[in-house]
Amino acid sequence: MTENKFEFHYDLYNDSSELTERDAWLLTEARSATKEAYAPYSNFYVGAVAMLANGEIVAGTNQENASYPVGICAERVLLGTVATIHPNVEIESIAISYSSQNIKSDHPISPCGMCRQALLEYETRLKKPIRLILGGLEGKVFVIKTVSLLLPFAFTSEELI
Ligand code: THU
């Protein structure tokens, strides 16, 4: 038996003013997209905004439903939109932010497990690492170089060949 370790590195910023201009701008877009979320059940409004390799910007927000499991996260709304309106264009970075009526939006959140799987599929499909910029409406910001870091031991299409 050998004990193995998984670890990963990410960049931590004290606030968005320390980011590059481009990343700060994308995070501002994600913060602003939270206003378009439809989240009357959780009151947790998520905005995810992608910067594509062709310079286009696409936004997604969470869309809830009275039948709760029907609701969909901002990240997967975003991926479906990007794949439809800009097929085969790589995603360079996605900024994700949130606002909430219940908690202070002063720390980063990271994508749920289902969204990590969906993001990884997109990264693999387009063969381009997707950077994540994670931050609340204020406070610390995480920058993660590739989605694959968030999903160790991932199940991928390689198992299906
Ligand atoms: N949500 C997202 O949109 N993205 C995440 O990464 C985590 C959770 C949404 C789903 C639901 O509408 C609300 O946030 C509360 O879970």
PDB file of C-alpha atoms and ligand atoms in Angstrom:
ATOM      1  CA  MET A   1       0.000   0.000   0.000  1.00  0.00           C
ATOM      2  CA  THR A   2       1.180   3.500  -0.726  1.00  0.00           C
ATOM      3  CA  GLU A   3      -0.520   6.545   0.582  1.00  0.00           C
ATOM      4  CA  ASN A   4      -0.981   9.030  -2.246  1.00  0.00           C
ATOM      5  CA  LYS A   5      -1.831  12.659  -2.135  1.00  0.00           C
ATOM      6  CA  PHE A   6      -3.786  14.957  -4.386  1.00  0.00           C
ATOM      7  CA  GLU A   7      -3.124  18.658  -4.076  1.00  0.00           C
ATOM      8  CA  PHE A   8      -3.564  21.640  -6.313  1.00  0.00           C
ATOM      9  CA  HIS A   9      -2.459  25.215  -6.481  1.00  0.00           C
ATOM     10  CA  TYR A  10      -4.660  28.207  -7.064  1.00  0.00           C
ATOM     11  CA  ASP A  11      -4.202  31.952  -6.934  1.00  0.00           C
ATOM     12  CA  LEU A  12      -5.739  33.844  -4.061  1.00  0.00           C
ATOM     13  CA  TYR A  13      -6.377  37.583  -4.335  1.00  0.00           C
ATOM     14  CA  ASN A  14      -7.475  39.789  -1.450  1.00  0.00           C
ATOM     15  CA  ASP A  15     -10.025  41.454  -3.676  1.00  0.00           C
ATOM     16  CA  SER A  16     -10.827  42.082  -7.309  1.00  0.00           C
ATOM     17  CA  SER A  17      -8.639  45.204  -7.460  1.00  0.00           C
ATOM     18  CA  GLU A  18      -5.585  42.877  -7.458  1.00  0.00           C
ATOM     19  CA  LEU A  19      -6.751  41.021 -10.591  1.00  0.00           C
ATOM     20  CA  THR A  20      -5.641  41.821 -14.122  1.00  0.00           C
ATOM     21  CA  GLU A  21      -7.907  44.346 -15.817  1.00  0.00           C
ATOM     22  CA  ARG A  22      -9.389  41.604 -18.015  1.00  0.00           C
ATOM     23  CA  ASP A  23     -10.194  39.260 -15.116  1.00  0.00           C
ATOM     24  CA  ALA A  24     -11.574  42.105 -12.991  1.00  0.00           C
ATOM     25  CA  TRP A  25     -13.828  43.113 -15.862  1.00  0.00           C
ATOM     26  CA  LEU A  26     -15.120  39.553 -16.336  1.00  0.00           C
ATOM     27  CA  LEU A  27     -15.841  39.220 -12.611  1.00  0.00           C
ATOM     28  CA  THR A  28     -17.740  42.512 -12.712  1.00  0.00           C
ATOM     29  CA  GLU A  29     -19.856  41.059 -15.534  1.00  0.00           C
ATOM     30  CA  ALA A  30     -20.568  37.937 -13.461  1.00  0.00           C
ATOM     31  CA  ARG A  31     -21.513  40.074 -10.461  1.00  0.00           C
ATOM     32  CA  SER A  32     -23.873  42.039 -12.605  1.00  0.00           C
ATOM     33  CA  ALA A  33     -25.350  38.887 -14.228  1.00  0.00           C
ATOM     34  CA  THR A  34     -26.563  37.725 -10.796  1.00  0.00           C
ATOM     35  CA  LYS A  35     -29.343  40.289 -11.233  1.00  0.00           C
ATOM     36  CA  GLU A  36     -30.772  38.197 -14.097  1.00  0.00           C
ATOM     37  CA  ALA A  37     -30.930  34.944 -12.095  1.00  0.00           C
ATOM     38  CA  TYR A  38     -34.330  33.399 -11.444  1.00  0.00           C
ATOM     39  CA  ALA A  39     -34.009  32.053  -7.928  1.00  0.00           C
ATOM     40  CA  PRO A  40     -37.233  32.724  -6.022  1.00  0.00           C
ATOM     41  CA  TYR A  41     -36.917  29.492  -3.988  1.00  0.00           C
ATOM     42  CA  SER A  42     -33.332  29.662  -2.710  1.00  0.00           C
ATOM     43  CA  ASN A  43     -32.885  33.437  -3.018  1.00  0.00           C
ATOM     44  CA  PHE A  44     -29.342  32.553  -4.094  1.00  0.00           C
ATOM     45  CA  TYR A  45     -28.555  34.307  -7.361  1.00  0.00           C
ATOM     46  CA  VAL A  46     -25.630  33.020  -9.409  1.00  0.00           C
ATOM     47  CA  GLY A  47     -24.010  34.636 -12.442  1.00  0.00           C
ATOM     48  CA  ALA A  48     -21.458  32.860 -14.654  1.00  0.00           C
ATOM     49  CA  VAL A  49     -19.851  34.730 -17.538  1.00  0.00           C
ATOM     50  CA  ALA A  50     -17.507  33.211 -20.112  1.00  0.00           C
ATOM     51  CA  MET A  51     -14.791  34.888 -22.128  1.00  0.00           C
ATOM     52  CA  LEU A  52     -14.413  32.946 -25.375  1.00  0.00           C
ATOM     53  CA  ALA A  53     -11.319  32.542 -27.523  1.00  0.00           C
ATOM     54  CA  ASN A  54     -12.974  34.691 -30.212  1.00  0.00           C
ATOM     55  CA  GLY A  55     -13.465  37.545 -27.724  1.00  0.00           C
ATOM     56  CA  GLU A  56     -17.203  37.004 -27.297  1.00  0.00           C
ATOM     57  CA  ILE A  57     -18.767  37.177 -23.844  1.00  0.00           C
ATOM     58  CA  VAL A  58     -21.640  34.898 -22.851  1.00  0.00           C
ATOM     59  CA  ALA A  59     -23.575  34.940 -19.585  1.00  0.00           C
ATOM     60  CA  GLY A  60     -25.615  32.330 -17.723  1.00  0.00           C
ATOM     61  CA  THR A  61     -27.653  32.500 -14.539  1.00  0.00           C
ATOM     62  CA  ASN A  62     -29.379  29.900 -12.389  1.00  0.00           C
ATOM     63  CA  GLN A  63     -32.964  29.168 -13.349  1.00  0.00           C
ATOM     64  CA  GLU A  64     -35.053  27.584 -10.623  1.00  0.00           C
ATOM     65  CA  ASN A  65     -38.397  25.841 -10.837  1.00  0.00           C
ATOM     66  CA  ALA A  66     -41.357  25.186  -8.536  1.00  0.00           C
ATOM     67  CA  SER A  67     -40.478  21.533  -9.076  1.00  0.00           C
ATOM     68  CA  TYR A  68     -37.105  22.020  -7.384  1.00  0.00           C
ATOM     69  CA  PRO A  69     -34.978  19.374  -9.177  1.00  0.00           C
ATOM     70  CA  VAL A  70     -35.894  20.936 -12.523  1.00  0.00           C
ATOM     71  CA  GLY A  71     -33.853  24.018 -11.638  1.00  0.00           C
ATOM     72  CA  ILE A  72     -30.505  24.415 -13.363  1.00  0.00           C
ATOM     73  CA  CYS A  73     -27.279  26.047 -12.197  1.00  0.00           C
ATOM     74  CA  ALA A  74     -25.805  29.117 -13.839  1.00  0.00           C
ATOM     75  CA  GLU A  75     -22.747  27.206 -15.079  1.00  0.00           C
ATOM     76  CA  ARG A  76     -24.777  24.656 -17.038  1.00  0.00           C
ATOM     77  CA  VAL A  77     -27.099  27.313 -18.450  1.00  0.00           C
ATOM     78  CA  LEU A  78     -23.936  29.079 -19.599  1.00  0.00           C
ATOM     79  CA  LEU A  79     -22.354  25.994 -21.193  1.00  0.00           C
ATOM     80  CA  GLY A  80     -25.520  25.144 -23.114  1.00  0.00           C
ATOM     81  CA  THR A  81     -25.739  28.705 -24.412  1.00  0.00           C
ATOM     82  CA  VAL A  82     -22.081  28.863 -25.443  1.00  0.00           C
ATOM     83  CA  ALA A  83     -22.293  25.492 -27.200  1.00  0.00           C
ATOM     84  CA  THR A  84     -25.363  26.643 -29.109  1.00  0.00           C
ATOM     85  CA  ILE A  85     -24.454  30.142 -30.183  1.00  0.00           C
ATOM     86  CA  HIS A  86     -20.676  29.711 -30.530  1.00  0.00           C
ATOM     87  CA  PRO A  87     -20.176  26.029 -31.325  1.00  0.00           C
ATOM     88  CA  ASN A  88     -16.563  24.822 -31.234  1.00  0.00           C
ATOM     89  CA  VAL A  89     -15.214  28.087 -29.843  1.00  0.00           C
ATOM     90  CA  GLU A  90     -12.997  27.485 -26.822  1.00  0.00           C
ATOM     91  CA  ILE A  91     -13.824  29.027 -23.473  1.00  0.00           C
ATOM     92  CA  GLU A  92     -10.788  30.787 -21.996  1.00  0.00           C
ATOM     93  CA  SER A  93     -12.161  31.869 -18.630  1.00  0.00           C
ATOM     94  CA  ILE A  94     -15.389  31.785 -16.670  1.00  0.00           C
ATOM     95  CA  ALA A  95     -16.080  34.202 -13.829  1.00  0.00           C
ATOM     96  CA  ILE A  96     -18.660  33.081 -11.271  1.00  0.00           C
ATOM     97  CA  SER A  97     -20.286  35.266  -8.660  1.00  0.00           C
ATOM     98  CA  TYR A  98     -23.427  35.279  -6.532  1.00  0.00           C
ATOM     99  CA  SER A  99     -25.659  37.343  -4.360  1.00  0.00           C
ATOM    100  CA  SER A 100     -27.990  36.129  -1.663  1.00  0.00           C
ATOM    101  CA  GLN A 101     -30.729  37.463   0.549  1.00  0.00           C
ATOM    102  CA  ASN A 102     -29.538  35.184   3.336  1.00  0.00           C
ATOM    103  CA  ILE A 103     -25.753  35.389   3.438  1.00  0.00           C
ATOM    104  CA  LYS A 104     -23.153  38.030   2.724  1.00  0.00           C
ATOM    105  CA  SER A 105     -21.570  37.699  -0.715  1.00  0.00           C
ATOM    106  CA  ASP A 106     -18.035  38.284   0.535  1.00  0.00           C
ATOM    107  CA  HIS A 107     -16.217  35.045  -0.347  1.00  0.00           C
ATOM    108  CA  PRO A 108     -15.853  32.854  -3.441  1.00  0.00           C
ATOM    109  CA  ILE A 109     -18.189  29.938  -4.160  1.00  0.00           C
ATOM    110  CA  SER A 110     -17.136  27.090  -6.384  1.00  0.00           C
ATOM    111  CA  PRO A 111     -19.218  25.070  -8.835  1.00  0.00           C
ATOM    112  CA  CYS A 112     -21.322  22.176  -7.524  1.00  0.00           C
ATOM    113  CA  GLY A 113     -20.345  18.619  -8.378  1.00  0.00           C
ATOM    114  CA  MET A 114     -22.708  18.301 -11.330  1.00  0.00           C
ATOM    115  CA  CYS A 115     -21.385  21.537 -12.831  1.00  0.00           C
ATOM    116  CA  ARG A 116     -17.780  20.429 -12.343  1.00  0.00           C
ATOM    117  CA  GLN A 117     -18.572  17.334 -14.401  1.00  0.00           C
ATOM    118  CA  ALA A 118     -20.259  19.456 -17.095  1.00  0.00           C
ATOM    119  CA  LEU A 119     -17.410  21.986 -17.161  1.00  0.00           C
ATOM    120  CA  LEU A 120     -14.847  19.194 -17.445  1.00  0.00           C
ATOM    121  CA  GLU A 121     -16.696  17.703 -20.407  1.00  0.00           C
ATOM    122  CA  TYR A 122     -16.525  21.088 -22.169  1.00  0.00           C
ATOM    123  CA  GLU A 123     -12.854  21.500 -21.395  1.00  0.00           C
ATOM    124  CA  THR A 124     -12.117  18.013 -22.741  1.00  0.00           C
ATOM    125  CA  ARG A 125     -14.363  18.482 -25.778  1.00  0.00           C
ATOM    126  CA  LEU A 126     -12.692  21.723 -26.866  1.00  0.00           C
ATOM    127  CA  LYS A 127      -9.233  20.614 -25.673  1.00  0.00           C
ATOM    128  CA  LYS A 128      -8.620  23.893 -23.887  1.00  0.00           C
ATOM    129  CA  PRO A 129      -8.273  24.455 -20.141  1.00  0.00           C
ATOM    130  CA  ILE A 130     -11.011  26.664 -18.744  1.00  0.00           C
ATOM    131  CA  ARG A 131      -9.781  29.139 -16.112  1.00  0.00           C
ATOM    132  CA  LEU A 132     -12.160  29.897 -13.286  1.00  0.00           C
ATOM    133  CA  ILE A 133     -12.378  33.265 -11.541  1.00  0.00           C
ATOM    134  CA  LEU A 134     -14.449  32.817  -8.385  1.00  0.00           C
ATOM    135  CA  GLY A 135     -15.580  35.684  -6.206  1.00  0.00           C
ATOM    136  CA  GLY A 136     -18.525  37.123  -4.323  1.00  0.00           C
ATOM    137  CA  LEU A 137     -19.772  40.661  -4.818  1.00  0.00           C
ATOM    138  CA  GLU A 138     -16.792  41.641  -2.684  1.00  0.00           C
ATOM    139  CA  GLY A 139     -13.857  40.043  -0.870  1.00  0.00           C
ATOM    140  CA  LYS A 140     -11.329  37.392  -1.771  1.00  0.00           C
ATOM    141  CA  VAL A 141     -11.066  35.971  -5.275  1.00  0.00           C
ATOM    142  CA  PHE A 142      -9.754  32.559  -6.352  1.00  0.00           C
ATOM    143  CA  VAL A 143      -8.305  31.938  -9.801  1.00  0.00           C
ATOM    144  CA  ILE A 144      -8.040  28.276 -10.774  1.00  0.00           C
ATOM    145  CA  LYS A 145      -6.082  27.424 -13.931  1.00  0.00           C
ATOM    146  CA  THR A 146      -8.195  24.524 -15.126  1.00  0.00           C
ATOM    147  CA  VAL A 147     -11.520  22.943 -14.208  1.00  0.00           C
ATOM    148  CA  SER A 148      -9.869  19.504 -14.119  1.00  0.00           C
ATOM    149  CA  LEU A 149      -8.178  20.494 -10.846  1.00  0.00           C
ATOM    150  CA  LEU A 150     -11.589  20.665  -9.201  1.00  0.00           C
ATOM    151  CA  LEU A 151     -12.537  17.132 -10.174  1.00  0.00           C
ATOM    152  CA  PRO A 152      -9.836  14.593  -9.361  1.00  0.00           C
ATOM    153  CA  PHE A 153     -10.538  10.986 -10.372  1.00  0.00           C
ATOM    154  CA  ALA A 154     -13.106  12.256 -12.850  1.00  0.00           C
ATOM    155  CA  PHE A 155     -15.217   9.902 -14.894  1.00  0.00           C
ATOM    156  CA  THR A 156     -14.561  10.747 -18.540  1.00  0.00           C
ATOM    157  CA  SER A 157     -15.368   9.484 -22.033  1.00  0.00           C
ATOM    158  CA  GLU A 158     -12.099   7.516 -21.993  1.00  0.00           C
ATOM    159  CA  GLU A 159     -13.898   4.867 -19.934  1.00  0.00           C
ATOM    160  CA  LEU A 160     -16.516   4.462 -22.648  1.00  0.00           C
ATOM    161  CA  ILE A 161     -14.302   3.562 -25.579  1.00  0.00           C
TER     162      ILE A 161
HETATM  163  N1  THU B   1     -26.198  27.179  -7.987  1.00  0.00           N
HETATM  164  C1  THU B   1     -25.581  27.555  -9.137  1.00  0.00           C
HETATM  165  O1  THU B   1     -26.199  28.159 -10.019  1.00  0.00           O
HETATM  166  N2  THU B   1     -24.281  27.256  -9.283  1.00  0.00           N
HETATM  167  C2  THU B   1     -23.517  26.618  -8.347  1.00  0.00           C
HETATM  168  O2  THU B   1     -22.351  26.346  -8.603  1.00  0.00           O
HETATM  169  C3  THU B   1     -24.083  26.285  -7.044  1.00  0.00           C
HETATM  170  C4  THU B   1     -25.541  26.466  -6.913  1.00  0.00           C
HETATM  171  C5  THU B   1     -27.611  27.507  -7.831  1.00  0.00           C
HETATM  172  C6  THU B   1     -28.546  26.342  -7.841  1.00  0.00           C
HETATM  173  C7  THU B   1     -29.724  26.879  -7.060  1.00  0.00           C
HETATM  174  O3  THU B   1     -30.548  27.614  -7.953  1.00  0.00           O
HETATM  175  C8  THU B   1     -29.107  27.866  -6.085  1.00  0.00           C
HETATM  176  O4  THU B   1     -27.806  28.149  -6.579  1.00  0.00           O
HETATM  177  C9  THU B   1     -28.989  27.321  -4.674  1.00  0.00           C
HETATM  178  O5  THU B   1     -28.407  26.077  -4.660  1.00  0.00           O
END
